Amino acid sequence: MKRLLRISTSLTLIVGLSLWLYQGNSTQNNKSGERQAYEQFLLDSYRALPQLNEEEESKEKRPDMPQMAGIRDYFLTMDPATKQVPVERLPEARKLTDAAHTRTFDPMPEWEYAAANSGGRTRTVMWDPNDDKHTKVWSGSVTGGLWYNNDITFEDSQWTPVEDMWASLSISVITYDPNNTQVFYVGTGEAETARTIYRESSGVGVGIYKSMDGGENWELLASTERFKYITDIAVRNEDGQSVVYASAASGFYKGQTHESNTNGLWRSADGGESWEQVLPLIPGDEIPYAVSDIEIGADNKLYVGSAATVDHKGGAVIFTSTEGTEGSWTVFSDYQQLILAQSFYKYPERVVIASAPSDPSRVYAAISVGYEDNDGFIKYQSPYILRSDNKGETWEEINLPPAGSRNWAYLSWHAMILKVHPEDANHIYAGGLDLHISPNGGTSWNLISDWSLMYYGGGDEYVHGDQHDIAFNPANTDQAIFATDGGVFLTYEASSVSPAFIESSTGFNTLQFYTCALHPEDLVFLGGLQDNGTFRYDGEPMNMLESETTGGDGAYCFFDQDEPDNWITTVYYTTVAGWERINMMSYNQWSRGTFVNPMAYDSKQNALYGNSCRFNGELNDEIYRIKGLPRDQGISAMYLSTGTYVPFTSLMLSPNHDDESVLFIGSQSGRLFRINNAHNDNYECTEITGDDFPVASISSVAVAYGDDNNLLVTFSNYGVASVWQTFDGGESWENVEGNLPDIPVRWAIFHPEGSSQAMIATETGVWISKNLDQENPTWAPGGINYPNVRTDMLQMRASDNVVLAATHGRGLMYTTWDFDHNVGVADLENTEFMISPNPASNTIRLSGEKSLKEFRIYDLSGKKILGSKAQQNHEINIENLNAGSYIVEVVYKDGSRAKQKLIKK
């Protein structure tokens, strides 16, 4: 191991990096060259991306930063060999996860949800056409699956998830067959984010689900497996025959395209058994247009809006057809040509269309346009809303909704929707960040919602930011529901020019958590969310207006374990906010590190540690320390001299010290370090990277209770061995991934009663191993009722074995994880080595034919009592062991293991 020592008391800004620094400070291990090359690749990639402009972000005051979430997840999960997120592997991993449920350990934890009455990002809503009461609605979350509510008009009516184990919980659209309302279609995959930003792989779809019985049972249409991103589905009555139209798009990851030849408008006349692409090809490219929206007019005419392909071609086009077949389309590309001719707003993007149910001649369209900012990166807004009074034959511009200093839909790649009131062709809803109404066909507009009211207790105008879908009740057009980044909202005044809104997300637990924290005594939790700040759960259902402690995108959070009335939350890029009981104490807005920046908190020393290095390499090779929380603060940088030029992606505090802070930190290139005496200025940093560690992002380090030498390290990238263990503080490491599928592993915890049992958080939920002490450990899904949902973090309370899980789409979940005392005792009879004497009193001797490498002694609960290097005829002092039965394990130089039982007299 390489020992590094650094003493620091001040901050400095490192602005430039040079290649000779990589060469001069390289780590002397088997993969140093690969790690250097990978770090250089990461730096080059990050520097080619938009950098956070703190002044701009502070002015913007948005409730979320979806673009940064996607960038973060892309680089933490991509396959280091291909430099892409291999989305095609996730469905196979989910199949393996499903199969593994048949061989789970017994007993397994039973999980409960921390109740929530607010939702996460929601792309689609639909009133149930088969409900005689006209109160049942359906909704789809982008990572939480499909849900229904039997009575949206009843405040206490709970939302219910349809299925926990679908191959994809990323729902983009739901619709039904007008000729047979028992037939539903659901599209998967969130194209808007996957095509425009780097989006996590759990946002990828698997095609179209179909129900023949009004949503009771579902099947995935095999013919749609290549449709990774469904943007819309519409079913049209064509002379008594139901014809399905599905619009598909391709995904985009760091210049790489996940296309699978699925751009276009796909038509099926046999209920989804077979499909044909019916739109014209993009002139000069010989590939289909990408499609963003499908509308069926009051006279059954088809309107289709295009989206730009991943190389910015084919956007801002409107197609119309009465037949819907190949060769039958009229193409309106005037605004595409107008945009292409401009010098600034020059990138034609997606189109959303709204037809008037009461007037077949009236159609509206909003067009998204991209422009380059000062750094050359493309941003989007919607400078054009069009109106046609002759079924799309000609179009004219109408006025835009006023939106203060910025465009009404300045994130039009992400949030942009139009809808026409069913009984009034002049009454238009337009949604971007907020909602707007025009009562006169676009001559004037009213701003009718205000997302920022969530910080001020809500009110009639409160609707969560970012609008994605609107659905009017067919039986009562004064009722409408709205899909937003914060769940579902309802109005009973949809015909008004100033309607009042109600949040209608009771039990709609689709919250996307990054992090969580567990109170040391009670079932009280904290959790940092994408889109929705940091929530505090105290037994009552969480909701946006009452549970949010700090805003923005919630990041790492902590309870002080000695003074649990004090807690800490962080936001975005390490903006720190402290709370003492219920009185907010805002700390130095000290922005360092990366989005959802890795941190660790030491309750005994009241010190917070965090990664300093930014995505682009600035402030590299350092972490920061904030002392004296929650009242006083002393901030300093800790320079580590590790030669690491990329961010640290994991910081973990050892639970085994009262007077000393011991930190374990892992880098995005797979290097691992131990910092002793971290709370003082004479800290000492030692590298303990495994020679065979993958060149990938370390996502977590678990430290065994009572033993700093026993560590479990996880990696979050696809394509690598993702779980490693050491019993000797990093002198040697073993790959303990076992039977896990190829999935990102994001967190790990040991059971406090024995390190032979561990739990990990992965892309397909929680997994448990109960035999890490064996040569080929086995993993199984960690609970029969745990959903197939990406899980980012686990926290455990050693006093009562309560585990808290932060899921990215199903909220917070918790359970009691009991240690299995019946595992690890079987299969001990062998003759590979001998213990003598046995039973024994003071000493024992190990002997055998093979050359021994090390020994370990466990009690029957699996907790390691002793362990050290070993040799032939090794004598072990067992005087300090209590009388009883123990397990002695030896490791040979060839890597195999053997066990025998020891009786202490």
mmCIF file of C-alpha atoms in Angstrom, residues 262-519:
data_model
loop_
_atom_site.group_PDB
_atom_site.id
_atom_site.type_symbol
_atom_site.label_atom_id
_atom_site.label_comp_id
_atom_site.label_asym_id
_atom_site.label_seq_id
_atom_site.Cartn_x
_atom_site.Cartn_y
_atom_site.Cartn_z
ATOM 1 C CA THR A 262 -37.668 2.785 -34.047
ATOM 2 C CA ASN A 263 -38.049 6.428 -35.037
ATOM 3 C CA GLY A 264 -41.338 7.158 -36.691
ATOM 4 C CA LEU A 265 -45.068 6.623 -36.483
ATOM 5 C CA TRP A 266 -45.957 2.942 -36.245
ATOM 6 C CA ARG A 267 -49.377 1.657 -37.302
ATOM 7 C CA SER A 268 -50.982 -1.613 -36.215
ATOM 8 C CA ALA A 269 -54.314 -2.889 -37.544
ATOM 9 C CA ASP A 270 -54.211 -6.089 -35.474
ATOM 10 C CA GLY A 271 -54.071 -4.829 -31.908
ATOM 11 C CA GLY A 272 -50.315 -4.536 -31.709
ATOM 12 C CA GLU A 273 -49.354 -7.934 -33.119
ATOM 13 C CA SER A 274 -47.559 -6.362 -36.088
ATOM 14 C CA TRP A 275 -46.525 -2.843 -37.085
ATOM 15 C CA GLU A 276 -45.599 -0.742 -40.108
ATOM 16 C CA GLN A 277 -43.899 2.654 -40.188
ATOM 17 C CA VAL A 278 -46.135 5.072 -42.149
ATOM 18 C CA LEU A 279 -44.515 8.531 -42.059
ATOM 19 C CA PRO A 280 -42.315 9.885 -44.846
ATOM 20 C CA LEU A 281 -38.553 9.670 -44.443
ATOM 21 C CA ILE A 282 -36.497 12.731 -43.584
ATOM 22 C CA PRO A 283 -35.363 14.178 -46.933
ATOM 23 C CA GLY A 284 -31.747 13.343 -47.619
ATOM 24 C CA ASP A 285 -31.372 11.083 -44.579
ATOM 25 C CA GLU A 286 -33.478 8.060 -45.512
ATOM 26 C CA ILE A 287 -34.549 7.549 -41.909
ATOM 27 C CA PRO A 288 -38.004 8.106 -40.413
ATOM 28 C CA TYR A 289 -38.934 11.266 -38.593
ATOM 29 C CA ALA A 290 -38.936 11.022 -34.810
ATOM 30 C CA VAL A 291 -42.432 11.708 -33.419
ATOM 31 C CA SER A 292 -43.399 13.592 -30.291
ATOM 32 C CA ASP A 293 -47.200 13.754 -30.368
ATOM 33 C CA ILE A 294 -50.299 12.180 -31.977
ATOM 34 C CA GLU A 295 -53.739 13.840 -32.028
ATOM 35 C CA ILE A 296 -57.051 12.643 -33.457
ATOM 36 C CA GLY A 297 -59.360 15.497 -34.478
ATOM 37 C CA ALA A 298 -63.067 15.688 -33.840
ATOM 38 C CA ASP A 299 -63.633 14.440 -37.418
ATOM 39 C CA ASN A 300 -61.116 11.562 -36.977
ATOM 40 C CA LYS A 301 -58.321 13.307 -38.885
ATOM 41 C CA LEU A 302 -54.789 12.482 -37.739
ATOM 42 C CA TYR A 303 -52.296 15.158 -36.658
ATOM 43 C CA VAL A 304 -48.714 14.220 -35.852
ATOM 44 C CA GLY A 305 -45.926 16.425 -34.509
ATOM 45 C CA SER A 306 -42.282 15.579 -35.095
ATOM 46 C CA ALA A 307 -39.324 15.759 -32.762
ATOM 47 C CA ALA A 308 -35.741 16.245 -33.820
ATOM 48 C CA THR A 309 -33.646 13.132 -34.204
ATOM 49 C CA VAL A 310 -30.624 12.762 -31.977
ATOM 50 C CA ASP A 311 -28.571 14.705 -34.526
ATOM 51 C CA HIS A 312 -31.109 17.602 -34.582
ATOM 52 C CA LYS A 313 -32.822 16.716 -37.858
ATOM 53 C CA GLY A 314 -36.501 16.520 -38.729
ATOM 54 C CA GLY A 315 -37.917 18.625 -35.889
ATOM 55 C CA ALA A 316 -40.757 21.183 -35.978
ATOM 56 C CA VAL A 317 -42.808 19.406 -38.667
ATOM 57 C CA ILE A 318 -46.577 18.822 -38.594
ATOM 58 C CA PHE A 319 -48.147 15.940 -40.532
ATOM 59 C CA THR A 320 -51.838 15.519 -41.336
ATOM 60 C CA SER A 321 -53.701 12.595 -42.881
ATOM 61 C CA THR A 322 -57.216 11.246 -43.159
ATOM 62 C CA GLU A 323 -56.055 7.702 -44.002
ATOM 63 C CA GLY A 324 -53.060 7.305 -41.675
ATOM 64 C CA THR A 325 -51.241 5.085 -44.147
ATOM 65 C CA GLU A 326 -47.925 5.353 -45.918
ATOM 66 C CA GLY A 327 -47.976 7.962 -48.670
ATOM 67 C CA SER A 328 -51.109 9.695 -47.369
ATOM 68 C CA TRP A 329 -49.491 12.498 -45.372
ATOM 69 C CA THR A 330 -49.477 16.227 -45.947
ATOM 70 C CA VAL A 331 -46.281 17.772 -44.608
ATOM 71 C CA PHE A 332 -46.174 21.267 -43.072
ATOM 72 C CA SER A 333 -42.516 22.222 -42.602
ATOM 73 C CA ASP A 334 -42.672 26.013 -42.961
ATOM 74 C CA TYR A 335 -41.576 26.619 -39.373
ATOM 75 C CA GLN A 336 -38.809 24.074 -39.647
ATOM 76 C CA GLN A 337 -37.406 26.014 -42.591
ATOM 77 C CA LEU A 338 -37.912 29.332 -40.807
ATOM 78 C CA ILE A 339 -36.009 28.065 -37.766
ATOM 79 C CA LEU A 340 -33.184 26.593 -39.846
ATOM 80 C CA ALA A 341 -32.729 29.947 -41.580
ATOM 81 C CA GLN A 342 -32.233 31.803 -38.303
ATOM 82 C CA SER A 343 -28.844 32.542 -36.815
ATOM 83 C CA PHE A 344 -29.749 32.122 -33.131
ATOM 84 C CA TYR A 345 -32.976 30.151 -32.581
ATOM 85 C CA LYS A 346 -31.873 27.682 -35.222
ATOM 86 C CA TYR A 347 -32.610 24.165 -33.948
ATOM 87 C CA PRO A 348 -36.147 22.916 -34.732
ATOM 88 C CA GLU A 349 -37.291 20.519 -32.006
ATOM 89 C CA ARG A 350 -40.467 18.811 -30.826
ATOM 90 C CA VAL A 351 -44.068 19.748 -31.571
ATOM 91 C CA VAL A 352 -47.075 19.220 -29.302
ATOM 92 C CA ILE A 353 -50.556 19.404 -30.827
ATOM 93 C CA ALA A 354 -54.029 19.985 -29.388
ATOM 94 C CA SER A 355 -57.207 19.524 -31.406
ATOM 95 C CA ALA A 356 -60.541 20.982 -30.333
ATOM 96 C CA PRO A 357 -63.087 18.250 -29.506
ATOM 97 C CA SER A 358 -65.926 20.688 -30.175
ATOM 98 C CA ASP A 359 -64.691 21.967 -33.557
ATOM 99 C CA PRO A 360 -63.022 19.698 -36.132
ATOM 100 C CA SER A 361 -61.501 22.706 -37.899
ATOM 101 C CA ARG A 362 -59.610 24.073 -34.879
ATOM 102 C CA VAL A 363 -56.113 22.775 -34.063
ATOM 103 C CA TYR A 364 -53.244 24.285 -32.060
ATOM 104 C CA ALA A 365 -49.526 23.443 -32.032
ATOM 105 C CA ALA A 366 -46.576 24.558 -29.916
ATOM 106 C CA ILE A 367 -43.046 24.282 -31.282
ATOM 107 C CA SER A 368 -39.864 23.849 -29.285
ATOM 108 C CA VAL A 369 -36.748 25.576 -30.619
ATOM 109 C CA GLY A 370 -33.131 25.173 -29.567
ATOM 110 C CA TYR A 371 -30.459 27.819 -29.339
ATOM 111 C CA GLU A 372 -26.797 27.844 -28.347
ATOM 112 C CA ASP A 373 -25.750 29.554 -25.159
ATOM 113 C CA ASN A 374 -22.410 31.309 -24.744
ATOM 114 C CA ASP A 375 -20.641 27.981 -24.163
ATOM 115 C CA GLY A 376 -22.034 26.402 -27.311
ATOM 116 C CA PHE A 377 -24.589 24.171 -25.611
ATOM 117 C CA ILE A 378 -28.155 23.868 -26.834
ATOM 118 C CA LYS A 379 -31.032 25.074 -24.688
ATOM 119 C CA TYR A 380 -34.713 25.116 -25.570
ATOM 120 C CA GLN A 381 -37.828 27.241 -25.362
ATOM 121 C CA SER A 382 -41.098 27.593 -27.278
ATOM 122 C CA PRO A 383 -41.308 30.880 -29.225
ATOM 123 C CA TYR A 384 -44.189 29.722 -31.429
ATOM 124 C CA ILE A 385 -47.761 28.665 -30.705
ATOM 125 C CA LEU A 386 -49.763 28.128 -33.917
ATOM 126 C CA ARG A 387 -53.454 27.967 -34.648
ATOM 127 C CA SER A 388 -55.282 26.453 -37.598
ATOM 128 C CA ASP A 389 -58.943 27.114 -38.380
ATOM 129 C CA ASN A 390 -59.053 24.777 -41.371
ATOM 130 C CA LYS A 391 -57.936 21.369 -40.100
ATOM 131 C CA GLY A 392 -54.223 22.061 -40.457
ATOM 132 C CA GLU A 393 -54.220 23.254 -44.040
ATOM 133 C CA THR A 394 -52.801 26.620 -42.999
ATOM 134 C CA TRP A 395 -51.410 27.906 -39.712
ATOM 135 C CA GLU A 396 -50.906 31.313 -38.108
ATOM 136 C CA GLU A 397 -49.042 32.412 -35.006
ATOM 137 C CA ILE A 398 -50.935 33.423 -31.908
ATOM 138 C CA ASN A 399 -49.663 35.279 -28.888
ATOM 139 C CA LEU A 400 -47.475 33.566 -26.324
ATOM 140 C CA PRO A 401 -48.343 33.300 -22.635
ATOM 141 C CA PRO A 402 -46.470 35.959 -20.634
ATOM 142 C CA ALA A 403 -43.950 34.450 -18.264
ATOM 143 C CA GLY A 404 -41.979 37.268 -16.734
ATOM 144 C CA SER A 405 -38.367 37.472 -17.837
ATOM 145 C CA ARG A 406 -38.273 34.045 -19.521
ATOM 146 C CA ASN A 407 -40.226 32.075 -22.083
ATOM 147 C CA TRP A 408 -43.419 30.284 -20.986
ATOM 148 C CA ALA A 409 -41.840 26.874 -21.774
ATOM 149 C CA TYR A 410 -38.129 27.502 -21.385
ATOM 150 C CA LEU A 411 -37.567 23.790 -20.730
ATOM 151 C CA SER A 412 -39.649 22.787 -23.724
ATOM 152 C CA TRP A 413 -37.593 19.635 -24.297
ATOM 153 C CA HIS A 414 -38.840 18.489 -20.885
ATOM 154 C CA ALA A 415 -42.117 20.251 -20.015
ATOM 155 C CA MET A 416 -44.547 21.503 -22.670
ATOM 156 C CA ILE A 417 -48.235 20.636 -23.158
ATOM 157 C CA LEU A 418 -51.309 22.086 -24.926
ATOM 158 C CA LYS A 419 -54.944 21.072 -24.351
ATOM 159 C CA VAL A 420 -58.274 22.475 -25.605
ATOM 160 C CA HIS A 421 -61.369 22.510 -23.438
ATOM 161 C CA PRO A 422 -63.812 19.853 -24.739
ATOM 162 C CA GLU A 423 -66.715 22.345 -25.106
ATOM 163 C CA ASP A 424 -64.946 25.541 -26.149
ATOM 164 C CA ALA A 425 -62.465 25.630 -29.034
ATOM 165 C CA ASN A 426 -61.167 29.021 -27.870
ATOM 166 C CA HIS A 427 -60.371 27.876 -24.323
ATOM 167 C CA ILE A 428 -56.751 26.659 -24.361
ATOM 168 C CA TYR A 429 -54.488 25.346 -21.604
ATOM 169 C CA ALA A 430 -50.730 25.763 -22.118
ATOM 170 C CA GLY A 431 -48.294 24.210 -19.643
ATOM 171 C CA GLY A 432 -44.569 24.771 -19.299
ATOM 172 C CA LEU A 433 -43.132 25.417 -15.863
ATOM 173 C CA ASP A 434 -46.585 26.733 -14.867
ATOM 174 C CA LEU A 435 -50.082 26.623 -16.374
ATOM 175 C CA HIS A 436 -51.656 29.323 -18.547
ATOM 176 C CA ILE A 437 -55.171 29.750 -19.995
ATOM 177 C CA SER A 438 -56.353 31.655 -23.044
ATOM 178 C CA PRO A 439 -60.146 32.158 -23.172
ATOM 179 C CA ASN A 440 -60.042 33.653 -26.665
ATOM 180 C CA GLY A 441 -58.088 31.362 -28.946
ATOM 181 C CA GLY A 442 -54.676 32.767 -28.101
ATOM 182 C CA THR A 443 -55.333 36.504 -28.200
ATOM 183 C CA SER A 444 -54.573 36.876 -24.490
ATOM 184 C CA TRP A 445 -53.428 34.607 -21.681
ATOM 185 C CA ASN A 446 -53.757 34.284 -17.912
ATOM 186 C CA LEU A 447 -51.085 32.738 -15.689
ATOM 187 C CA ILE A 448 -53.180 30.441 -13.493
ATOM 188 C CA SER A 449 -50.666 28.425 -11.444
ATOM 189 C CA ASP A 450 -47.595 29.203 -9.393
ATOM 190 C CA TRP A 451 -45.240 26.360 -8.481
ATOM 191 C CA SER A 452 -43.310 28.537 -6.007
ATOM 192 C CA LEU A 453 -46.288 28.540 -3.637
ATOM 193 C CA MET A 454 -45.093 25.144 -2.438
ATOM 194 C CA TYR A 455 -42.572 27.119 -0.373
ATOM 195 C CA TYR A 456 -45.355 29.245 1.145
ATOM 196 C CA GLY A 457 -47.969 26.706 2.199
ATOM 197 C CA GLY A 458 -49.694 26.214 -1.143
ATOM 198 C CA GLY A 459 -53.000 27.789 -2.097
ATOM 199 C CA ASP A 460 -55.571 27.678 -4.877
ATOM 200 C CA GLU A 461 -52.942 28.487 -7.507
ATOM 201 C CA TYR A 462 -50.413 25.912 -6.382
ATOM 202 C CA VAL A 463 -49.545 23.293 -9.000
ATOM 203 C CA HIS A 464 -46.118 21.663 -8.905
ATOM 204 C CA GLY A 465 -43.655 22.823 -11.536
ATOM 205 C CA ASP A 466 -43.237 21.228 -15.002
ATOM 206 C CA GLN A 467 -46.440 20.293 -16.819
ATOM 207 C CA HIS A 468 -46.643 17.071 -18.836
ATOM 208 C CA ASP A 469 -50.277 16.062 -19.444
ATOM 209 C CA ILE A 470 -53.876 17.273 -19.011
ATOM 210 C CA ALA A 471 -57.068 15.175 -19.150
ATOM 211 C CA PHE A 472 -60.665 16.425 -18.922
ATOM 212 C CA ASN A 473 -63.372 14.255 -17.402
ATOM 213 C CA PRO A 474 -65.530 13.195 -20.403
ATOM 214 C CA ALA A 475 -68.650 13.154 -18.217
ATOM 215 C CA ASN A 476 -67.962 16.475 -16.486
ATOM 216 C CA THR A 477 -65.733 18.872 -18.379
ATOM 217 C CA ASP A 478 -65.380 21.150 -15.360
ATOM 218 C CA GLN A 479 -63.106 18.478 -13.907
ATOM 219 C CA ALA A 480 -59.562 18.057 -15.202
ATOM 220 C CA ILE A 481 -56.420 16.345 -13.937
ATOM 221 C CA PHE A 482 -52.835 17.427 -14.503
ATOM 222 C CA ALA A 483 -49.601 15.424 -14.595
ATOM 223 C CA THR A 484 -46.564 17.269 -13.220
ATOM 224 C CA ASP A 485 -43.103 16.693 -11.844
ATOM 225 C CA GLY A 486 -44.744 16.567 -8.413
ATOM 226 C CA GLY A 487 -47.594 14.148 -9.028
ATOM 227 C CA VAL A 488 -51.251 14.682 -9.940
ATOM 228 C CA PHE A 489 -53.408 17.805 -9.475
ATOM 229 C CA LEU A 490 -57.179 18.304 -9.911
ATOM 230 C CA THR A 491 -59.502 21.191 -10.615
ATOM 231 C CA TYR A 492 -63.313 21.379 -10.459
ATOM 232 C CA GLU A 493 -63.256 24.666 -12.380
ATOM 233 C CA ALA A 494 -61.672 23.701 -15.674
ATOM 234 C CA SER A 495 -64.039 25.985 -17.601
ATOM 235 C CA SER A 496 -62.997 29.028 -15.572
ATOM 236 C CA VAL A 497 -60.270 31.471 -16.583
ATOM 237 C CA SER A 498 -58.895 31.321 -13.010
ATOM 238 C CA PRO A 499 -59.482 27.792 -11.675
ATOM 239 C CA ALA A 500 -58.498 26.617 -8.212
ATOM 240 C CA PHE A 501 -56.351 23.483 -7.942
ATOM 241 C CA ILE A 502 -56.060 20.621 -5.465
ATOM 242 C CA GLU A 503 -53.133 18.264 -5.064
ATOM 243 C CA SER A 504 -54.552 14.766 -5.646
ATOM 244 C CA SER A 505 -51.624 12.483 -4.902
ATOM 245 C CA THR A 506 -52.853 10.649 -1.794
ATOM 246 C CA GLY A 507 -50.722 7.518 -1.601
ATOM 247 C CA PHE A 508 -49.182 8.226 -5.014
ATOM 248 C CA ASN A 509 -45.772 7.222 -3.706
ATOM 249 C CA THR A 510 -43.672 7.699 -6.820
ATOM 250 C CA LEU A 511 -41.092 9.937 -5.157
ATOM 251 C CA GLN A 512 -37.564 9.637 -6.559
ATOM 252 C CA PHE A 513 -35.143 9.548 -3.643
ATOM 253 C CA TYR A 514 -31.372 9.791 -3.968
ATOM 254 C CA THR A 515 -30.546 9.577 -0.270
ATOM 255 C CA CYS A 516 -32.009 8.814 3.143
ATOM 256 C CA ALA A 517 -31.226 9.181 6.833
ATOM 257 C CA LEU A 518 -32.561 7.223 9.818
ATOM 258 C CA HIS A 519 -33.327 8.649 13.258
#
